[in-house]
Coordinates of C-alpha atoms in Angstrom, one line a residue:
M26 CA -29.7 14.2 14.2
T27 CA -27.7 15.2 11.1
A28 CA -24.9 12.7 10.2
P29 CA -21.7 13.9 11.8
L30 CA -19.8 13.9 8.5
A31 CA -22.6 15.2 6.3
G32 CA -21.2 17.5 3.7
I33 CA -17.7 15.9 3.7
T34 CA -16.5 14.3 0.5
V35 CA -13.8 11.7 0.3
I36 CA -12.1 10.4 -2.8
A37 CA -10.7 6.9 -2.4
M38 CA -8.2 5.0 -4.6
E39 CA -8.3 1.8 -2.6
Q40 CA -8.0 -1.9 -2.8
A41 CA -8.5 -4.9 -0.5
V42 CA -9.4 -4.1 3.1
S43 CA -7.4 -1.4 5.0
A44 CA -8.3 1.7 3.0
P45 CA -11.8 0.4 2.2
M46 CA -12.4 -0.1 5.9
C47 CA -11.3 3.5 6.6
T48 CA -13.7 5.0 4.0
R49 CA -16.5 2.6 5.0
V50 CA -16.3 4.0 8.5
L51 CA -16.4 7.6 7.1
A52 CA -19.4 6.7 5.0
D53 CA -21.2 5.2 7.9
F54 CA -20.7 8.5 9.7
G55 CA -22.3 10.3 6.8
A56 CA -19.4 11.3 4.5
R57 CA -19.8 11.0 0.7
V58 CA -17.2 8.5 -0.5
I59 CA -16.4 8.3 -4.2
K60 CA -14.4 5.2 -4.9
I61 CA -12.2 5.5 -8.0
E62 CA -11.9 2.1 -9.7
N63 CA -10.0 0.8 -12.7
P64 CA -12.5 0.2 -15.5
V65 CA -11.0 -3.3 -16.0
G66 CA -12.0 -5.2 -12.9
G67 CA -12.0 -2.5 -10.3
D68 CA -11.0 -3.2 -6.7
F69 CA -9.5 -6.7 -6.9
A70 CA -11.3 -7.6 -3.7
R71 CA -14.5 -7.7 -5.9
D72 CA -13.2 -11.1 -7.2
Y73 CA -11.9 -12.8 -4.0
D74 CA -14.9 -15.1 -4.0
D75 CA -18.6 -15.1 -5.1
V76 CA -20.4 -16.3 -2.0
V77 CA -22.7 -13.2 -1.5
L78 CA -25.2 -13.5 -4.2
G79 CA -22.4 -13.9 -6.7
Q80 CA -20.3 -11.1 -5.0
A81 CA -17.2 -11.3 -2.8
A82 CA -17.7 -11.3 1.0
H83 CA -14.8 -9.0 1.6
F84 CA -16.0 -6.4 -0.8
V85 CA -19.7 -6.2 0.3
W86 CA -18.5 -6.0 3.9
A87 CA -16.0 -3.2 3.4
N88 CA -17.6 -1.1 0.7
R89 CA -21.2 -0.2 1.6
G90 CA -22.3 3.4 1.3
K91 CA -19.9 4.4 -1.5
E92 CA -20.2 5.5 -5.0
S93 CA -18.1 3.8 -7.7
V94 CA -16.6 5.8 -10.5
T95 CA -14.5 4.1 -13.1
L96 CA -11.5 6.1 -14.4
N97 CA -8.5 5.2 -16.6
L98 CA -5.8 7.1 -14.8
K99 CA -3.4 6.4 -17.7
S100 CA -5.6 8.7 -19.7
P101 CA -5.1 12.5 -19.4
A102 CA -8.9 12.9 -19.7
G103 CA -9.4 10.4 -16.9
M104 CA -6.8 12.2 -14.7
E105 CA -8.6 15.5 -15.4
V106 CA -11.9 14.0 -14.1
L107 CA -10.1 12.9 -11.0
H108 CA -8.6 16.4 -10.4
R109 CA -12.0 18.0 -10.9
L110 CA -13.3 15.7 -8.2
L111 CA -10.5 16.6 -5.9
D112 CA -11.2 20.3 -6.4
R113 CA -14.5 19.8 -4.5
S114 CA -13.3 17.2 -2.0
D115 CA -12.1 17.2 1.6
A116 CA -10.0 14.1 1.8
F117 CA -8.1 11.7 -0.4
V118 CA -7.5 8.1 0.8
S119 CA -5.2 5.6 -1.0
N120 CA -3.4 2.3 -0.3
L121 CA -1.7 1.7 -3.6
A122 CA 1.7 0.1 -4.1
P123 CA 4.7 2.1 -2.8
G124 CA 5.4 5.1 -5.0
A125 CA 2.2 4.8 -7.0
T126 CA 0.6 8.1 -6.0
A127 CA 3.9 9.9 -6.7
R128 CA 4.0 8.4 -10.2
L129 CA 0.5 9.6 -10.8
G130 CA 1.2 13.1 -9.6
L131 CA -1.0 12.5 -6.6
S132 CA 1.5 12.4 -3.7
P133 CA 0.8 14.4 -0.6
D134 CA 3.2 17.1 -1.8
D135 CA 1.5 17.2 -5.2
L136 CA -1.9 17.6 -3.6
K137 CA -0.7 20.4 -1.3
I138 CA 0.0 22.4 -4.4
R139 CA -2.9 21.6 -6.7
H140 CA -5.6 20.8 -4.0
P141 CA -4.5 22.5 -0.8
Q142 CA -7.8 21.9 0.9
V143 CA -7.6 18.1 0.6
I144 CA -6.4 16.0 3.6
S145 CA -4.2 13.3 2.0
L146 CA -4.0 10.0 3.8
E147 CA -1.8 7.2 2.4
I148 CA -1.8 3.7 3.8
D149 CA 1.2 1.6 3.1
G150 CA 2.9 -1.5 4.4
Y151 CA 6.0 -0.4 6.4
G152 CA 6.3 3.4 6.3
P153 CA 9.1 5.4 4.6
G154 CA 12.7 5.5 5.5
G155 CA 13.4 1.9 6.5
P156 CA 14.8 -1.3 4.9
L157 CA 11.3 -2.7 4.3
S158 CA 9.8 0.4 2.9
H159 CA 9.8 -0.8 -0.7
K160 CA 8.0 -4.1 0.0
R161 CA 4.4 -4.9 -0.7
A162 CA 2.5 -5.8 2.5
Y163 CA -0.6 -7.9 3.1
D164 CA -2.3 -8.6 6.4
L165 CA -0.6 -12.0 6.9
L166 CA 2.8 -10.7 5.9
V167 CA 2.7 -7.8 8.4
Q168 CA 1.2 -10.0 11.2
A169 CA 4.2 -12.3 10.8
E170 CA 6.7 -9.4 10.6
S171 CA 5.2 -7.7 13.7
G172 CA 5.3 -10.7 16.0
S173 CA 1.5 -11.1 16.0
C174 CA 1.6 -14.7 14.6
A175 CA 4.2 -15.6 17.2
S176 CA 1.8 -14.6 20.0
T177 CA -1.1 -16.6 18.5
G178 CA -1.6 -20.4 18.3
H179 CA 0.5 -22.8 20.4
A180 CA 4.2 -23.4 21.1
G181 CA 5.8 -24.4 17.8
M182 CA 2.5 -23.8 16.0
P183 CA 2.1 -20.1 15.3
A184 CA -1.1 -18.9 13.7
K185 CA -2.5 -15.8 12.1
P186 CA -5.6 -14.4 13.9
G187 CA -8.6 -15.2 11.8
A188 CA -9.7 -11.6 11.4
A189 CA -7.5 -9.3 9.2
V190 CA -6.3 -7.5 12.3
A191 CA -3.6 -5.4 10.6
D192 CA -5.8 -4.3 7.8
I193 CA -8.9 -3.5 9.9
S194 CA -6.9 -1.7 12.7
T195 CA -5.0 0.4 10.1
G196 CA -8.3 1.4 8.5
L197 CA -9.7 2.4 11.9
Y198 CA -6.6 4.5 12.8
S199 CA -6.8 6.1 9.4
A200 CA -10.5 7.0 9.8
L201 CA -9.8 8.4 13.2
S202 CA -6.9 10.5 11.8
I203 CA -9.1 12.1 9.1
M204 CA -11.9 12.8 11.6
A205 CA -9.4 14.5 14.0
L206 CA -8.0 16.6 11.2
L207 CA -11.5 17.6 10.0
L208 CA -12.4 18.6 13.6
G209 CA -9.2 20.6 13.8
R210 CA -10.0 22.4 10.5
A211 CA -13.5 23.2 11.7
R212 CA -12.0 24.8 14.8
G213 CA -9.7 26.9 12.7
G214 CA -6.6 25.0 13.7
H215 CA -5.0 24.7 10.2
A216 CA -3.2 27.5 8.5
G217 CA -2.1 26.9 4.9
P218 CA -2.5 23.6 3.1
A219 CA -4.3 20.7 4.8
P220 CA -2.1 18.2 6.6
S221 CA -1.3 14.9 5.2
V222 CA -1.3 11.6 7.0
A223 CA 0.7 8.3 6.5
V224 CA -0.4 5.2 8.3
S225 CA 1.5 1.9 7.9
L226 CA 0.2 -1.6 8.6
F227 CA 3.5 -2.4 10.4
D228 CA 3.3 0.6 12.7
T229 CA -0.3 -0.3 13.5
M230 CA 0.5 -3.9 14.3
T231 CA 3.6 -3.0 16.5
D232 CA 1.3 -0.6 18.4
I233 CA -1.3 -3.4 18.8
M234 CA 1.4 -5.7 20.0
G235 CA 2.2 -3.2 22.8
Y236 CA 1.7 -5.5 25.7
Q237 CA 3.7 -8.3 24.2
L238 CA 6.6 -6.1 23.1
T239 CA 6.6 -4.2 26.5
Y240 CA 6.7 -7.5 28.4
T241 CA 9.5 -8.9 26.3
Q242 CA 11.4 -5.6 26.3
H243 CA 11.6 -5.6 30.1
S244 CA 11.8 -9.3 30.8
G245 CA 13.8 -10.7 28.0
V246 CA 11.2 -13.4 27.6
D247 CA 9.3 -14.2 24.4
Q248 CA 6.0 -15.5 25.9
T249 CA 4.7 -18.8 24.7
P250 CA 1.3 -18.6 23.0
L251 CA -1.4 -20.6 24.7
G252 CA -4.1 -21.0 22.1
M253 CA -7.4 -20.0 23.7
S254 CA -5.7 -18.7 26.8
S255 CA -3.3 -15.9 27.7
P256 CA 0.3 -16.1 29.1
A257 CA -0.6 -12.9 31.0
V258 CA -3.5 -14.1 33.2
A259 CA -4.4 -17.4 35.0
P260 CA -6.8 -19.0 35.1
Y261 CA -8.1 -17.9 31.8
G262 CA -9.0 -20.4 29.1
S263 CA -11.5 -22.8 27.4
F264 CA -12.8 -26.0 28.9
A265 CA -14.9 -28.8 27.6
T266 CA -18.3 -29.3 29.3
R267 CA -20.3 -32.5 30.0
D268 CA -22.8 -31.8 27.1
G269 CA -20.1 -31.4 24.5
Q270 CA -19.9 -27.6 24.5
T271 CA -16.9 -25.4 25.2
V272 CA -17.0 -22.7 27.9
V273 CA -14.4 -19.9 28.4
L274 CA -13.8 -18.9 31.9
G275 CA -11.5 -16.1 33.1
T276 CA -10.3 -14.1 36.1
T277 CA -8.6 -10.8 36.1
N278 CA -7.6 -10.3 39.7
D279 CA -7.0 -12.1 43.0
R280 CA -10.5 -11.5 44.3
E281 CA -12.0 -13.2 41.3
W282 CA -9.7 -16.2 41.7
Q283 CA -10.9 -16.6 45.2
R284 CA -14.5 -16.6 44.1
L285 CA -13.8 -19.0 41.3
A286 CA -12.0 -21.5 43.5
R287 CA -14.4 -21.3 46.4
E288 CA -17.8 -20.7 44.8
I289 CA -17.6 -22.4 41.5
I290 CA -15.3 -25.4 41.5
D291 CA -15.5 -25.9 45.3
R292 CA -11.7 -26.0 45.9
P293 CA -11.0 -23.9 49.0
D294 CA -7.7 -25.8 49.3
L295 CA -6.6 -24.1 46.0
A296 CA -7.9 -20.8 47.2
D297 CA -5.8 -21.1 50.4
D298 CA -2.7 -22.4 48.7
P299 CA 0.1 -19.8 48.7
R300 CA 1.3 -21.1 45.4
F301 CA -1.7 -19.5 43.8
A302 CA -2.0 -16.3 45.8
T303 CA -1.1 -13.8 43.0
N304 CA -1.6 -13.7 39.3
S305 CA 2.1 -14.2 38.7
D306 CA 2.0 -17.3 41.0
R307 CA -1.0 -18.7 39.2
C308 CA 0.6 -18.2 35.8
A309 CA 3.6 -20.1 37.0
H310 CA 1.4 -23.0 38.2
R311 CA -1.4 -22.7 35.6
A312 CA -1.4 -26.4 34.7
E313 CA -2.7 -27.5 38.2
I314 CA -5.4 -24.8 38.2
D315 CA -6.5 -25.7 34.7
D316 CA -6.7 -29.4 35.6
A317 CA -9.0 -28.6 38.5
I318 CA -11.3 -26.4 36.4
E319 CA -11.3 -28.8 33.5
S320 CA -12.3 -31.7 35.9
W321 CA -15.2 -29.6 37.3
C322 CA -16.4 -28.5 33.9
A323 CA -16.4 -32.0 32.6
R324 CA -19.0 -32.9 35.3
H325 CA -21.4 -30.1 34.4
D326 CA -23.4 -28.9 31.4
L327 CA -22.7 -25.5 29.8
D328 CA -25.9 -23.9 31.2
H329 CA -25.1 -24.9 34.7
I330 CA -21.5 -23.7 34.4
Q331 CA -22.5 -20.3 33.0
Q332 CA -25.2 -19.7 35.6
T333 CA -22.9 -20.6 38.4
A334 CA -20.2 -18.3 37.0
D335 CA -22.7 -15.5 36.6
R336 CA -23.8 -15.8 40.2
A337 CA -20.2 -15.7 41.4
G338 CA -19.4 -12.7 39.2
I339 CA -16.9 -14.6 37.0
G340 CA -16.5 -13.8 33.3
N341 CA -17.6 -16.6 31.0
S342 CA -18.7 -17.2 27.5
R343 CA -19.6 -19.9 25.0
Y344 CA -17.2 -20.8 22.3
N345 CA -19.1 -20.2 19.0
L346 CA -18.6 -21.0 15.4
P347 CA -19.2 -18.1 12.9
S348 CA -22.5 -19.9 11.9
E349 CA -23.6 -19.8 15.5
V350 CA -22.7 -16.1 15.8
I351 CA -24.9 -15.3 12.8
A352 CA -27.9 -16.8 14.7
H353 CA -26.8 -15.4 18.0
P354 CA -29.9 -14.4 20.1
H355 CA -28.1 -11.5 21.6
L356 CA -27.7 -9.8 18.2
R357 CA -31.4 -10.4 17.4
A358 CA -32.6 -9.3 20.7
R359 CA -30.7 -6.0 20.3
D360 CA -31.9 -5.5 16.7
R361 CA -28.3 -5.3 15.4
W362 CA -29.1 -6.5 11.8
R363 CA -30.0 -4.2 8.9
D364 CA -30.8 -4.7 5.3
V365 CA -28.2 -3.5 2.8
A366 CA -28.7 -3.2 -0.9
T367 CA -26.2 -4.7 -3.3
P368 CA -26.2 -4.9 -7.1
N369 CA -27.4 -8.5 -6.9
G370 CA -30.0 -8.2 -4.1
T371 CA -30.5 -7.3 -0.5
I372 CA -28.3 -8.8 2.2
E373 CA -28.3 -8.5 6.0
A374 CA -25.3 -6.8 7.7
L375 CA -24.5 -5.8 11.3
L376 CA -24.8 -2.3 12.4
P377 CA -21.4 -0.6 13.2
P378 CA -20.5 -0.8 16.8
P379 CA -21.1 2.8 18.0
V380 CA -24.6 3.3 19.5
I381 CA -25.2 7.0 19.3
S382 CA -28.3 8.6 20.7
D383 CA -30.7 10.1 18.1
F384 CA -28.6 8.9 15.3
E385 CA -28.2 5.5 13.5
M386 CA -25.1 5.2 11.4
G387 CA -25.8 5.0 7.7
M388 CA -25.5 1.6 5.9
G389 CA -25.7 2.6 2.3
A390 CA -25.8 0.3 -0.7
V391 CA -22.8 -1.6 -2.0
P392 CA -21.9 -0.1 -5.4
G393 CA -21.6 -2.0 -8.7
L394 CA -18.4 -1.4 -10.7
G395 CA -18.8 2.1 -12.3
E396 CA -22.4 2.4 -11.1
H397 CA -22.1 6.1 -10.4
T398 CA -19.7 7.2 -13.1
D399 CA -22.3 9.0 -15.3
A400 CA -24.1 10.6 -12.5
V401 CA -20.9 12.0 -11.0
L402 CA -19.7 13.3 -14.4
R403 CA -23.0 15.1 -14.9
E404 CA -22.5 16.6 -11.5
L405 CA -19.1 17.9 -12.6
G406 CA -20.7 19.5 -15.6
Y407 CA -20.0 17.0 -18.3
A408 CA -22.7 16.9 -20.9
A409 CA -24.0 13.6 -22.3
D410 CA -21.9 13.9 -25.5
A411 CA -18.8 14.7 -23.4
V412 CA -19.4 11.6 -21.3
A413 CA -19.8 9.5 -24.5
L414 CA -16.5 10.9 -25.8
L415 CA -14.7 10.0 -22.6
R416 CA -16.1 6.5 -22.9
A417 CA -15.2 6.2 -26.5
D418 CA -11.6 7.3 -25.7
G419 CA -11.3 4.8 -22.8
A420 CA -11.0 7.4 -20.1
I421 CA -14.0 5.9 -18.2
G422 CA -15.4 2.4 -18.1
A423 CA -18.4 1.0 -19.8
A424 CA -21.9 2.3 -19.1
Y425 CA -23.4 0.7 -16.0
P426 CA -26.2 -1.7 -17.0

């Protein structure tokens, strides 16, 4: 099967995680992604750490399958190269500081005039038109502003979710938007210049916080975070086992609660108690239920608990550290790991989540800084002496070793 986005070219001026996640998804689906980087240092996520064969973990995770071209956009010659790339591109993705694309003459309105075929997508922190629109925004800042941190952790001890939820989700919404517009264009749905898209981290996180905001909006109650549990469902949480493991058990409806109480922890008295008849009742009296489950789990090993729960049709899992997930037998059994090339050697990376019949999503190499500059310039028609002149004038970065 041909890659769904084969023949689509995306130009990216991106940093950190949100926009790189967007373009990585597009690259995995077969788009050609040309990443424009500053000749001095490039994407600053390249230098977050050096744990992956001397490279940063964030960067190698979010930037596979792309081509890196170094351009000095303060140079007229560098800007001319960028415009020649945009002339033959389908989409332009950026997540620069507020106002940066406008200062460069690359705002959505600018592109509609000079490159009307280009779908422009800008990711920012808070969206235009509000009192926070001028502010820089990073994942933690937006998670705090959107209430996400207040719904994570424990009472009086808020926490940021470990994953960069704001950045990643914004990148996914952005990739979805570009795909939808490309489909609309293929169906003849666009007349005139291509549409532009703006996606903000704050709007993304307030959407992801939909349950919590809806609950509070209609109840007037800010729910108390419960660590590895949920204020919305009971019983639902983590419990220590006899063999020093941690099991997570959960129910989602009254029938499951009845099975858990009768068939797992052998407490028909709790199953018959009207105080625990509905989920709302159980949430109001969760401490007594949790104590009963905790007491039962403390008398049994993890394997026994999970087998018993599986037989009863009750959801359960093992609490794992990241190091344990890397070695997870479920990932190995389903052949989820693939080799990915990087400038410093081959690494293993997980396949993207979609499993598509007759097609495996691409997992191209992680680019070195400026690795594809010369090849892309040749493709644009620049002769070797013209490339050398651009380099001598500082319009492009040093030759890739």
